[in-house]
mmCIF file of C-alpha atoms (C1' of nucleotides) in Angstrom:
data_model
loop_
_atom_site.group_PDB
_atom_site.id
_atom_site.type_symbol
_atom_site.label_atom_id
_atom_site.label_comp_id
_atom_site.label_asym_id
_atom_site.label_seq_id
_atom_site.Cartn_x
_atom_site.Cartn_y
_atom_site.Cartn_z
ATOM 1 C CA UNK P 1 -7.945 15.849 -36.126
ATOM 2 C CA UNK P 2 -9.899 13.687 -33.769
ATOM 3 C CA UNK P 3 -10.677 16.377 -31.258
ATOM 4 C CA UNK P 4 -14.380 15.672 -31.497
ATOM 5 C CA UNK P 5 -13.804 12.179 -30.183
ATOM 6 C CA UNK P 6 -11.669 13.358 -27.310
ATOM 7 C CA UNK P 7 -14.293 15.728 -26.040
ATOM 8 C CA UNK P 8 -17.267 13.401 -26.477
ATOM 9 C CA UNK P 9 -18.753 12.582 -23.079
ATOM 10 C CA UNK P 10 -18.274 8.977 -22.051
ATOM 11 C CA UNK P 11 -21.992 8.441 -21.785
ATOM 12 C CA UNK P 12 -22.486 9.265 -25.471
ATOM 13 C CA UNK P 13 -19.909 6.815 -26.816
ATOM 14 C CA UNK P 14 -20.446 3.372 -28.220
ATOM 15 C CA UNK P 15 -18.951 0.240 -26.686
ATOM 16 C CA UNK P 16 -15.754 0.084 -28.722
ATOM 17 C CA UNK P 17 -14.778 3.686 -28.096
ATOM 18 C CA UNK P 18 -15.323 3.238 -24.396
ATOM 19 C CA UNK P 19 -13.198 0.110 -24.327
ATOM 20 C CA UNK P 20 -10.332 1.904 -26.088
ATOM 21 C CA UNK P 21 -10.550 4.860 -23.740
ATOM 22 C CA UNK P 22 -10.633 2.587 -20.695
ATOM 23 C CA UNK P 23 -7.526 0.767 -21.895
ATOM 24 C CA UNK P 24 -5.471 3.979 -22.093
ATOM 25 C CA UNK P 25 -6.477 5.012 -18.602
ATOM 26 C CA UNK P 26 -5.931 1.538 -17.253
ATOM 27 C CA UNK P 27 -2.421 1.576 -18.709
ATOM 28 C CA UNK P 28 -1.605 4.814 -16.897
ATOM 29 C CA UNK P 29 -2.938 3.397 -13.670
ATOM 30 C CA UNK P 30 -1.055 0.113 -13.966
ATOM 31 C CA UNK P 31 2.233 1.906 -14.695
ATOM 32 C CA UNK P 32 1.728 4.279 -11.826
ATOM 33 C CA UNK P 33 1.025 1.398 -9.506
ATOM 34 C CA UNK P 34 3.994 -0.611 -10.751
ATOM 35 C CA UNK P 35 6.438 2.275 -10.262
ATOM 36 C CA UNK P 36 5.152 3.000 -6.783
ATOM 37 C CA UNK P 37 5.137 -0.642 -5.719
ATOM 38 C CA UNK P 38 8.656 -1.150 -7.000
ATOM 39 C CA UNK P 39 10.129 1.884 -5.234
ATOM 40 C CA UNK P 40 8.094 1.489 -2.077
ATOM 41 C CA UNK P 41 9.082 -2.147 -1.682
ATOM 42 C CA UNK P 42 12.763 -1.370 -1.993
ATOM 43 C CA UNK P 43 12.594 1.587 0.386
ATOM 44 C CA UNK P 44 10.714 -0.505 2.934
ATOM 45 C CA UNK P 45 13.310 -3.255 2.684
ATOM 46 C CA UNK P 46 16.152 -0.815 3.271
ATOM 47 C CA UNK P 47 14.447 0.959 6.143
ATOM 48 C CA UNK P 48 13.993 -2.397 7.765
ATOM 49 C CA UNK P 49 17.467 -3.738 7.082
ATOM 50 C CA UNK P 50 19.424 -0.579 7.816
ATOM 51 C CA UNK P 51 17.407 1.042 10.581
ATOM 52 C CA UNK P 52 14.885 -1.522 11.806
ATOM 53 C CA UNK P 53 12.265 1.112 11.024
ATOM 54 C CA UNK P 54 9.093 1.245 8.926
ATOM 55 C CA UNK P 55 8.039 3.816 6.355
ATOM 56 C CA UNK P 56 4.870 4.912 8.150
ATOM 57 C CA UNK P 57 6.972 5.703 11.225
ATOM 58 C CA UNK P 58 9.421 7.634 9.069
ATOM 59 C CA UNK P 59 6.563 9.527 7.424
ATOM 60 C CA UNK P 60 5.293 10.702 10.805
ATOM 61 C CA UNK P 61 8.732 11.929 11.790
ATOM 62 C CA UNK P 62 9.094 13.679 8.424
ATOM 63 C CA UNK P 63 5.944 15.691 9.104
ATOM 64 C CA UNK P 64 7.091 16.652 12.574
ATOM 65 C CA UNK P 65 10.579 17.592 11.417
ATOM 66 C CA UNK P 66 9.148 20.636 9.662
ATOM 67 C CA UNK P 67 7.149 21.703 12.714
ATOM 68 C CA UNK P 68 9.474 22.704 15.541
ATOM 69 C CA UNK P 69 6.524 23.632 17.762
ATOM 70 C CA UNK P 70 4.768 20.360 17.139
ATOM 71 C CA UNK P 71 1.545 19.472 15.409
ATOM 72 C CA UNK P 72 -2.024 18.862 16.475
ATOM 73 C CA UNK P 73 -2.442 15.091 16.315
ATOM 74 C CA UNK P 74 -5.428 15.386 13.991
ATOM 75 C CA UNK P 75 -3.259 17.109 11.382
ATOM 76 C CA UNK P 76 -1.260 13.933 10.801
ATOM 77 C CA UNK P 77 -3.920 11.718 9.203
ATOM 78 C CA UNK P 78 -4.821 14.575 6.840
ATOM 79 C CA UNK P 79 -1.265 15.203 5.735
ATOM 80 C CA UNK P 80 -0.327 11.556 5.441
ATOM 81 C CA UNK P 81 -3.604 10.602 3.754
ATOM 82 C CA UNK P 82 -4.327 7.760 6.152
ATOM 83 C CA UNK P 83 -7.150 7.121 8.588
ATOM 84 C CA UNK P 84 -6.975 8.497 12.107
ATOM 85 C CA UNK P 85 -7.328 5.116 13.754
ATOM 86 C CA UNK P 86 -4.333 3.911 11.817
ATOM 87 C CA UNK P 87 -2.083 6.465 13.417
ATOM 88 C CA UNK P 88 -2.887 5.681 17.027
ATOM 89 C CA UNK P 89 -0.632 2.617 17.426
ATOM 90 C CA UNK P 90 2.120 4.158 15.287
ATOM 91 C CA UNK P 91 2.215 7.287 17.412
ATOM 92 C CA UNK P 92 1.992 5.124 20.536
ATOM 93 C CA UNK P 93 5.135 3.306 19.592
ATOM 94 C CA UNK P 94 7.044 6.416 18.548
ATOM 95 C CA UNK P 95 6.239 7.874 21.959
ATOM 96 C CA UNK P 96 7.292 4.666 23.709
ATOM 97 C CA UNK P 97 10.569 4.726 21.774
ATOM 98 C CA UNK P 98 11.239 8.311 22.817
ATOM 99 C CA UNK P 99 11.184 9.842 19.333
ATOM 100 C CA UNK P 100 8.138 12.049 19.909
ATOM 101 C CA UNK P 101 6.008 13.381 22.759
ATOM 102 C CA UNK P 102 2.215 13.534 22.969
ATOM 103 C CA UNK P 103 0.748 16.122 25.335
ATOM 104 C CA UNK P 104 -2.927 17.006 25.817
ATOM 105 C CA UNK P 105 -3.793 20.607 25.049
ATOM 106 C CA UNK P 106 -4.843 22.727 28.009
ATOM 107 C CA UNK P 107 -7.367 24.683 25.988
ATOM 108 C CA UNK P 108 -9.172 21.671 24.545
ATOM 109 C CA UNK P 109 -8.676 18.398 26.292
ATOM 110 C CA UNK P 110 -9.806 16.425 23.240
ATOM 111 C CA UNK P 111 -6.769 17.647 21.354
ATOM 112 C CA UNK P 112 -3.237 16.352 21.637
ATOM 113 C CA UNK P 113 -0.029 17.988 20.485
ATOM 114 C CA UNK P 114 2.711 15.756 19.109
ATOM 115 C CA UNK P 115 6.267 17.024 18.964
ATOM 116 C CA UNK P 116 9.594 15.503 17.982
ATOM 117 C CA UNK P 117 12.177 15.015 20.718
ATOM 118 C CA UNK P 118 15.856 15.862 20.305
ATOM 119 C CA UNK P 119 16.564 12.157 20.004
ATOM 120 C CA UNK P 120 13.823 11.815 17.411
ATOM 121 C CA UNK P 121 15.165 14.679 15.365
ATOM 122 C CA UNK P 122 18.651 13.222 15.391
ATOM 123 C CA UNK P 123 17.424 9.794 14.345
ATOM 124 C CA UNK P 124 15.196 11.260 11.663
ATOM 125 C CA UNK P 125 17.970 13.311 10.079
ATOM 126 C CA UNK P 126 20.212 10.303 9.872
ATOM 127 C CA UNK P 127 17.512 8.230 8.193
ATOM 128 C CA UNK P 128 16.404 11.061 5.896
ATOM 129 C CA UNK P 129 19.918 11.320 4.531
ATOM 130 C CA UNK P 130 19.926 7.645 3.592
ATOM 131 C CA UNK P 131 16.408 7.925 2.237
ATOM 132 C CA UNK P 132 17.525 10.669 -0.142
ATOM 133 C CA UNK P 133 20.540 8.674 -1.237
ATOM 134 C CA UNK P 134 18.449 5.561 -1.817
ATOM 135 C CA UNK P 135 16.011 7.475 -4.013
ATOM 136 C CA UNK P 136 18.906 9.014 -5.921
ATOM 137 C CA UNK P 137 20.270 5.532 -6.467
ATOM 138 C CA UNK P 138 16.937 4.089 -7.579
ATOM 139 C CA UNK P 139 16.219 6.967 -9.967
ATOM 140 C CA UNK P 140 19.791 7.360 -11.212
ATOM 141 C CA UNK P 141 19.064 5.830 -14.624
ATOM 142 C CA UNK P 142 16.172 8.164 -15.363
ATOM 143 C CA UNK P 143 17.380 11.160 -17.424
ATOM 144 C CA UNK P 144 17.872 14.062 -15.016
ATOM 145 C CA UNK P 145 16.643 16.660 -17.501
ATOM 146 C CA UNK P 146 13.207 15.065 -17.551
ATOM 147 C CA UNK P 147 12.550 15.115 -13.819
ATOM 148 C CA UNK P 148 10.860 18.504 -13.919
ATOM 149 C CA UNK P 149 8.608 17.450 -16.768
ATOM 150 C CA UNK P 150 7.550 14.318 -14.951
ATOM 151 C CA UNK P 151 6.947 16.233 -11.745
ATOM 152 C CA UNK P 152 4.717 18.622 -13.685
ATOM 153 C CA UNK P 153 2.713 15.814 -15.233
ATOM 154 C CA UNK P 154 2.240 14.105 -11.891
ATOM 155 C CA UNK P 155 1.178 17.370 -10.283
ATOM 156 C CA UNK P 156 -1.402 17.808 -12.981
ATOM 157 C CA UNK P 157 -2.566 14.227 -12.637
ATOM 158 C CA UNK P 158 -2.961 14.656 -8.913
ATOM 159 C CA UNK P 159 -4.921 17.858 -9.447
ATOM 160 C CA UNK P 160 -7.180 16.168 -11.984
ATOM 161 C CA UNK P 161 -7.928 13.279 -9.638
ATOM 162 C CA UNK P 162 -8.647 15.609 -6.737
ATOM 163 C CA UNK P 163 -10.957 17.567 -8.994
ATOM 164 C CA UNK P 164 -12.803 14.428 -10.005
ATOM 165 C CA UNK P 165 -13.122 13.361 -6.374
ATOM 166 C CA UNK P 166 -14.767 16.601 -5.374
ATOM 167 C CA UNK P 167 -17.445 16.568 -8.056
ATOM 168 C CA UNK P 168 -20.072 14.191 -6.651
ATOM 169 C CA UNK H 1 24.422 24.871 -19.651
ATOM 170 C CA UNK H 2 24.838 22.898 -16.485
ATOM 171 C CA UNK H 3 25.293 19.528 -18.109
ATOM 172 C CA UNK H 4 28.525 18.906 -16.227
ATOM 173 C CA UNK H 5 26.646 19.074 -12.952
ATOM 174 C CA UNK H 6 23.978 16.673 -14.108
ATOM 175 C CA UNK H 7 26.457 13.991 -15.043
ATOM 176 C CA UNK H 8 28.724 14.313 -12.013
ATOM 177 C CA UNK H 9 28.597 11.115 -9.963
ATOM 178 C CA UNK H 10 26.878 11.541 -6.621
ATOM 179 C CA UNK H 11 29.958 10.453 -4.745
ATOM 180 C CA UNK H 12 32.004 13.353 -6.184
ATOM 181 C CA UNK H 13 29.575 16.108 -5.214
ATOM 182 C CA UNK H 14 29.646 18.411 -2.265
ATOM 183 C CA UNK H 15 26.911 18.548 0.343
ATOM 184 C CA UNK H 16 24.804 21.283 -1.221
ATOM 185 C CA UNK H 17 24.713 19.705 -4.655
ATOM 186 C CA UNK H 18 23.668 16.415 -3.172
ATOM 187 C CA UNK H 19 20.883 18.016 -1.188
ATOM 188 C CA UNK H 20 19.525 19.733 -4.313
ATOM 189 C CA UNK H 21 19.657 16.506 -6.304
ATOM 190 C CA UNK H 22 17.939 14.582 -3.505
ATOM 191 C CA UNK H 23 15.156 17.150 -3.363
ATOM 192 C CA UNK H 24 14.291 16.719 -7.053
ATOM 193 C CA UNK H 25 14.137 12.958 -6.724
ATOM 194 C CA UNK H 26 12.202 13.165 -3.505
ATOM 195 C CA UNK H 27 9.660 15.382 -5.228
ATOM 196 C CA UNK H 28 9.129 12.804 -7.966
ATOM 197 C CA UNK H 29 8.697 10.084 -5.386
ATOM 198 C CA UNK H 30 6.249 12.057 -3.254
ATOM 199 C CA UNK H 31 4.102 12.938 -6.288
ATOM 200 C CA UNK H 32 4.116 9.377 -7.464
ATOM 201 C CA UNK H 33 3.075 8.173 -4.050
ATOM 202 C CA UNK H 34 0.370 10.819 -3.705
ATOM 203 C CA UNK H 35 -1.190 9.981 -7.076
ATOM 204 C CA UNK H 36 -1.170 6.272 -6.352
ATOM 205 C CA UNK H 37 -2.544 6.663 -2.834
ATOM 206 C CA UNK H 38 -5.318 8.937 -4.049
ATOM 207 C CA UNK H 39 -6.454 6.655 -6.864
ATOM 208 C CA UNK H 40 -5.959 3.427 -4.933
ATOM 209 C CA UNK H 41 -7.955 4.672 -1.989
ATOM 210 C CA UNK H 42 -10.896 5.661 -4.151
ATOM 211 C CA UNK H 43 -10.852 2.418 -6.109
ATOM 212 C CA UNK H 44 -10.722 0.404 -2.897
ATOM 213 C CA UNK H 45 -13.675 2.336 -1.495
ATOM 214 C CA UNK H 46 -15.743 1.701 -4.596
ATOM 215 C CA UNK H 47 -14.847 -1.981 -4.805
ATOM 216 C CA UNK H 48 -15.963 -2.322 -1.249
ATOM 217 C CA UNK H 49 -19.136 -0.279 -1.549
ATOM 218 C CA UNK H 50 -20.308 -1.564 -4.914
ATOM 219 C CA UNK H 51 -19.141 -5.157 -4.894
ATOM 220 C CA UNK H 52 -18.052 -5.981 -1.357
ATOM 221 C CA UNK H 53 -14.722 -6.982 -2.902
ATOM 222 C CA UNK H 54 -11.090 -6.013 -2.337
ATOM 223 C CA UNK H 55 -8.493 -4.950 -4.874
ATOM 224 C CA UNK H 56 -6.073 -7.814 -4.190
ATOM 225 C CA UNK H 57 -8.874 -10.270 -4.920
ATOM 226 C CA UNK H 58 -9.701 -8.399 -8.112
ATOM 227 C CA UNK H 59 -6.033 -8.406 -9.114
ATOM 228 C CA UNK H 60 -5.867 -12.186 -8.834
ATOM 229 C CA UNK H 61 -8.959 -12.587 -10.994
ATOM 230 C CA UNK H 62 -7.521 -10.124 -13.523
ATOM 231 C CA UNK H 63 -4.444 -12.313 -13.938
ATOM 232 C CA UNK H 64 -6.509 -15.460 -14.357
ATOM 233 C CA UNK H 65 -8.918 -13.834 -16.809
ATOM 234 C CA UNK H 66 -6.150 -13.764 -19.417
ATOM 235 C CA UNK H 67 -5.230 -17.421 -18.832
ATOM 236 C CA UNK H 68 -8.097 -19.692 -19.902
ATOM 237 C CA UNK H 69 -6.084 -22.788 -19.053
ATOM 238 C CA UNK H 70 -5.178 -21.517 -15.624
ATOM 239 C CA UNK H 71 -1.901 -20.520 -14.040
ATOM 240 C CA UNK H 72 0.674 -22.209 -11.871
ATOM 241 C CA UNK H 73 0.085 -20.807 -8.395
ATOM 242 C CA UNK H 74 3.679 -19.656 -8.099
ATOM 243 C CA UNK H 75 3.220 -17.382 -11.105
ATOM 244 C CA UNK H 76 0.803 -15.151 -9.205
ATOM 245 C CA UNK H 77 3.172 -13.630 -6.626
ATOM 246 C CA UNK H 78 5.635 -12.819 -9.416
ATOM 247 C CA UNK H 79 3.084 -11.104 -11.615
ATOM 248 C CA UNK H 80 1.376 -9.258 -8.804
ATOM 249 C CA UNK H 81 4.660 -8.281 -7.133
ATOM 250 C CA UNK H 82 3.623 -9.574 -3.723
ATOM 251 C CA UNK H 83 5.028 -12.274 -1.470
ATOM 252 C CA UNK H 84 3.907 -15.865 -1.865
ATOM 253 C CA UNK H 85 2.661 -16.141 1.696
ATOM 254 C CA UNK H 86 0.412 -13.202 1.095
ATOM 255 C CA UNK H 87 -1.521 -14.977 -1.603
ATOM 256 C CA UNK H 88 -2.365 -18.111 0.333
ATOM 257 C CA UNK H 89 -5.344 -16.725 2.277
ATOM 258 C CA UNK H 90 -6.539 -14.634 -0.672
ATOM 259 C CA UNK H 91 -6.587 -17.646 -2.961
ATOM 260 C CA UNK H 92 -8.164 -19.695 -0.167
ATOM 261 C CA UNK H 93 -11.091 -17.333 0.014
ATOM 262 C CA UNK H 94 -11.528 -17.033 -3.746
ATOM 263 C CA UNK H 95 -11.711 -20.823 -3.865
ATOM 264 C CA UNK H 96 -14.185 -20.920 -0.979
ATOM 265 C CA UNK H 97 -16.328 -18.334 -2.773
ATOM 266 C CA UNK H 98 -16.346 -20.409 -5.950
ATOM 267 C CA UNK H 99 -14.553 -17.879 -8.170
ATOM 268 C CA UNK H 100 -11.476 -20.018 -8.829
ATOM 269 C CA UNK H 101 -10.314 -23.624 -8.496
ATOM 270 C CA UNK H 102 -7.013 -24.888 -7.133
ATOM 271 C CA UNK H 103 -5.895 -28.341 -8.274
ATOM 272 C CA UNK H 104 -2.591 -30.069 -7.515
ATOM 273 C CA UNK H 105 -0.534 -30.967 -10.560
ATOM 274 C CA UNK H 106 -0.161 -34.679 -11.291
ATOM 275 C CA UNK H 107 3.392 -34.288 -12.567
ATOM 276 C CA UNK H 108 4.724 -32.385 -9.546
ATOM 277 C CA UNK H 109 2.689 -32.610 -6.408
ATOM 278 C CA UNK H 110 4.300 -29.481 -4.969
ATOM 279 C CA UNK H 111 2.677 -27.396 -7.708
ATOM 280 C CA UNK H 112 -0.919 -26.215 -7.865
ATOM 281 C CA UNK H 113 -2.865 -24.905 -10.834
ATOM 282 C CA UNK H 114 -5.358 -22.119 -10.252
ATOM 283 C CA UNK H 115 -8.098 -21.511 -12.773
ATOM 284 C CA UNK H 116 -11.076 -19.186 -12.945
ATOM 285 C CA UNK H 117 -14.547 -20.735 -12.803
ATOM 286 C CA UNK H 118 -17.411 -19.694 -15.064
ATOM 287 C CA UNK H 119 -18.951 -17.878 -12.114
ATOM 288 C CA UNK H 120 -15.610 -16.168 -11.411
ATOM 289 C CA UNK H 121 -15.259 -15.038 -14.991
ATOM 290 C CA UNK H 122 -18.748 -13.611 -15.005
ATOM 291 C CA UNK H 123 -18.194 -11.747 -11.759
ATOM 292 C CA UNK H 124 -14.811 -10.475 -12.890
ATOM 293 C CA UNK H 125 -16.119 -9.080 -16.171
ATOM 294 C CA UNK H 126 -18.837 -7.189 -14.393
ATOM 295 C CA UNK H 127 -16.366 -5.653 -11.947
ATOM 296 C CA UNK H 128 -13.769 -4.941 -14.632
ATOM 297 C CA UNK H 129 -16.284 -2.877 -16.534
ATOM 298 C CA UNK H 130 -16.937 -0.696 -13.515
ATOM 299 C CA UNK H 131 -13.222 -0.531 -12.750
ATOM 300 C CA UNK H 132 -12.565 0.895 -16.213
ATOM 301 C CA UNK H 133 -15.367 3.408 -15.857
ATOM 302 C CA UNK H 134 -14.139 4.504 -12.430
ATOM 303 C CA UNK H 135 -10.646 5.111 -13.758
ATOM 304 C CA UNK H 136 -12.074 7.029 -16.701
ATOM 305 C CA UNK H 137 -14.021 9.159 -14.265
ATOM 306 C CA UNK H 138 -11.026 9.781 -11.995
ATOM 307 C CA UNK H 139 -8.716 10.677 -14.878
ATOM 308 C CA UNK H 140 -11.297 12.587 -16.894
ATOM 309 C CA UNK H 141 -9.778 15.995 -16.111
ATOM 310 C CA UNK H 142 -6.298 15.018 -17.291
ATOM 311 C CA UNK H 143 -5.792 16.089 -20.926
ATOM 312 C CA UNK H 144 -6.368 13.020 -23.087
ATOM 313 C CA UNK H 145 -3.638 13.936 -25.569
ATOM 314 C CA UNK H 146 -0.996 13.645 -22.858
ATOM 315 C CA UNK H 147 -1.814 10.121 -21.721
ATOM 316 C CA UNK H 148 0.628 8.504 -24.124
ATOM 317 C CA UNK H 149 3.422 10.821 -23.056
ATOM 318 C CA UNK H 150 2.828 10.065 -19.411
ATOM 319 C CA UNK H 151 2.661 6.337 -20.079
ATOM 320 C CA UNK H 152 6.024 6.589 -21.840
ATOM 321 C CA UNK H 153 7.628 8.475 -18.975
ATOM 322 C CA UNK H 154 6.310 5.989 -16.439
ATOM 323 C CA UNK H 155 7.525 3.068 -18.530
ATOM 324 C CA UNK H 156 10.957 4.619 -18.618
ATOM 325 C CA UNK H 157 10.899 5.309 -14.912
ATOM 326 C CA UNK H 158 9.949 1.722 -14.213
ATOM 327 C CA UNK H 159 12.744 0.498 -16.441
ATOM 328 C CA UNK H 160 15.244 2.779 -14.726
ATOM 329 C CA UNK H 161 14.252 1.540 -11.278
ATOM 330 C CA UNK H 162 14.403 -2.101 -12.353
ATOM 331 C CA UNK H 163 17.836 -1.424 -13.802
ATOM 332 C CA UNK H 164 19.015 0.129 -10.544
ATOM 333 C CA UNK H 165 17.631 -2.795 -8.560
ATOM 334 C CA UNK H 166 19.591 -5.330 -10.564
ATOM 335 C CA UNK H 167 22.964 -3.658 -10.184
ATOM 336 C CA UNK H 168 24.104 -4.767 -6.710
ATOM 337 C "C1'" DG S 1 -27.266 26.621 31.915
ATOM 338 C "C1'" DC S 2 -28.988 22.248 29.253
ATOM 339 C "C1'" DG S 3 -28.978 19.034 26.080
ATOM 340 C "C1'" DA S 4 -28.062 18.015 21.172
ATOM 341 C "C1'" DA S 5 -24.808 18.226 17.535
ATOM 342 C "C1'" DA S 6 -20.076 18.449 16.421
ATOM 343 C "C1'" DT S 7 -15.195 17.316 17.009
ATOM 344 C "C1'" DA S 8 -10.906 14.636 18.405
ATOM 345 C "C1'" DT S 9 -9.294 10.418 19.379
ATOM 346 C "C1'" DT S 10 -9.283 5.399 20.408
ATOM 347 C "C1'" DT S 11 -11.059 0.825 19.922
ATOM 348 C "C1'" DT S 12 -12.602 -3.098 17.288
ATOM 349 C "C1'" DA S 13 -13.039 -6.331 13.629
ATOM 350 C "C1'" DG S 14 -11.408 -7.772 9.443
ATOM 351 C "C1'" DG S 15 -8.239 -7.901 5.682
ATOM 352 C "C1'" DC S 16 -3.525 -7.054 3.496
ATOM 353 C "C1'" DT S 17 1.524 -7.375 3.698
ATOM 354 C "C1'" DT S 18 6.148 -8.979 4.667
ATOM 355 C "C1'" DA S 19 10.061 -11.873 6.351
ATOM 356 C "C1'" DA S 20 11.324 -15.923 8.131
ATOM 357 C "C1'" DA S 21 10.523 -20.562 9.544
ATOM 358 C "C1'" DA S 22 8.245 -24.872 8.555
ATOM 359 C "C1'" DT S 23 6.455 -28.523 5.493
ATOM 360 C "C1'" DA S 24 6.367 -31.360 1.615
ATOM 361 C "C1'" DA S 25 7.919 -33.010 -2.762
ATOM 362 C "C1'" DT S 26 11.446 -33.297 -6.366
ATOM 363 C "C1'" DT S 27 16.075 -33.340 -8.277
ATOM 364 C "C1'" DG S 28 20.708 -34.475 -8.649
ATOM 365 C "C1'" DA S 29 25.501 -35.715 -7.149
ATOM 366 C "C1'" DG S 30 27.953 -39.383 -5.804
ATOM 367 C "C1'" DC A 1 20.035 -45.769 -4.723
ATOM 368 C "C1'" DT A 2 20.393 -42.310 -1.227
ATOM 369 C "C1'" DC A 3 20.551 -38.206 0.969
ATOM 370 C "C1'" DA A 4 21.496 -33.338 0.574
ATOM 371 C "C1'" DA A 5 20.146 -29.296 -1.900
ATOM 372 C "C1'" DT A 6 16.412 -27.166 -4.264
ATOM 373 C "C1'" DT A 7 11.703 -25.747 -5.167
ATOM 374 C "C1'" DA A 8 6.619 -24.801 -4.160
ATOM 375 C "C1'" DT A 9 3.673 -23.645 -0.804
ATOM 376 C "C1'" DT A 10 1.870 -22.686 3.870
ATOM 377 C "C1'" DT A 11 2.347 -21.023 8.498
ATOM 378 C "C1'" DT A 12 3.633 -17.646 11.898
ATOM 379 C "C1'" DA A 13 4.575 -13.295 14.011
ATOM 380 C "C1'" DA A 14 4.383 -8.595 13.630
ATOM 381 C "C1'" DG A 15 2.828 -4.432 11.650
ATOM 382 C "C1'" DC A 16 -0.154 -1.527 8.484
ATOM 383 C "C1'" DC A 17 -4.721 -0.110 6.953
ATOM 384 C "C1'" DT A 18 -9.716 0.878 6.817
ATOM 385 C "C1'" DA A 19 -14.546 1.519 8.290
ATOM 386 C "C1'" DA A 20 -17.454 1.810 11.868
ATOM 387 C "C1'" DA A 21 -18.558 2.056 16.635
ATOM 388 C "C1'" DA A 22 -17.334 3.902 21.086
ATOM 389 C "C1'" DT A 23 -15.568 7.534 24.244
ATOM 390 C "C1'" DA A 24 -14.658 11.980 25.761
ATOM 391 C "C1'" DT A 25 -14.955 16.755 25.317
ATOM 392 C "C1'" DT A 26 -16.539 21.058 23.498
ATOM 393 C "C1'" DT A 27 -19.786 24.140 21.211
ATOM 394 C "C1'" DC A 28 -24.033 26.103 20.267
ATOM 395 C "C1'" DG A 29 -29.080 26.895 20.026
ATOM 396 C "C1'" DC A 30 -32.361 28.022 22.960
#
DNA sequence: GCGAAATATTTTAGGCTTAAAATAATTGAG
DNA sequence: CTCAATTATTTTAAGCCTAAAATATTTCGC
């Protein structure tokens, strides 16, 4: 068994071993990126064609759908893993379109509370239904009995990356 | 065993079954997206900090590194899965920076050939080395003996999505 | 209380991305 | 041969995204 090799720290390996190791990890990354790009592109296209909507807008609504009492604005960039500045114009437009409201907090005037409107909730539910169906269609040819396994692997991968990001 | 349920066409299911099915596929998609976003964000940050470079620029060089005789410009958007218009300014800047050349074909003056320069190749190799090491670092906590399994699952997923995209 | 550090949000500058329209060159049907 | 359809590429308009600077407000040490 080659367990010794697997547990050798990168810094102690020679050039060839490193190259081989890098290739395996690069393959994972390229596949991951390809799958995401493929699905994301198709979802974006359909959101645009069917609803004249974008995915980032949908993502904001999806967060607010689970929060009937609204959300502190600063929660959104954390949950969506995007920068705060990015969200400003997206929220602006959702407010202008009447899908959400943005009200300053009385306790802390730096803070704003965003909340979905009735109209927003109705629109979101309609789009979410299609979104689910689109995903089902795109993933239909992947064996259903292996979904849970894949989800587990991806959860672990995500955990491992988060771990690595916290170290330094 | 609930095999009957798994193979029932979506259109024949009732509301609850559909919802459950959608949730599983949505979970896969959200994990996939989270992993990609996490890794991509960190790689982008490091490219910027260490090399003052962007990932799309690196991706173009990566394609050209494997083609010593250069590539027809129109090949790039296909391989990188981006739109053609997108590449114009990226290629422009890589040319301006001296990393690649862009020469019109003599046989068909609509076509351009892009080719890495010696300087470009040198710069690319230096960055590629770091890129591999960064990935190794980010994925270090994922068990090495499960890489191949994950690669296989992702390959299958990609194939399934491509399949679904060709149907209509 | 006062002023410095911290926090929430927006603004700015620069780059990526797409879809659709425009431009330029080639091919092919008659 | 000629002109309409096709192909390769660029341009345009609109939106997403980040990092860093700016603004506004609150908190906390003293």
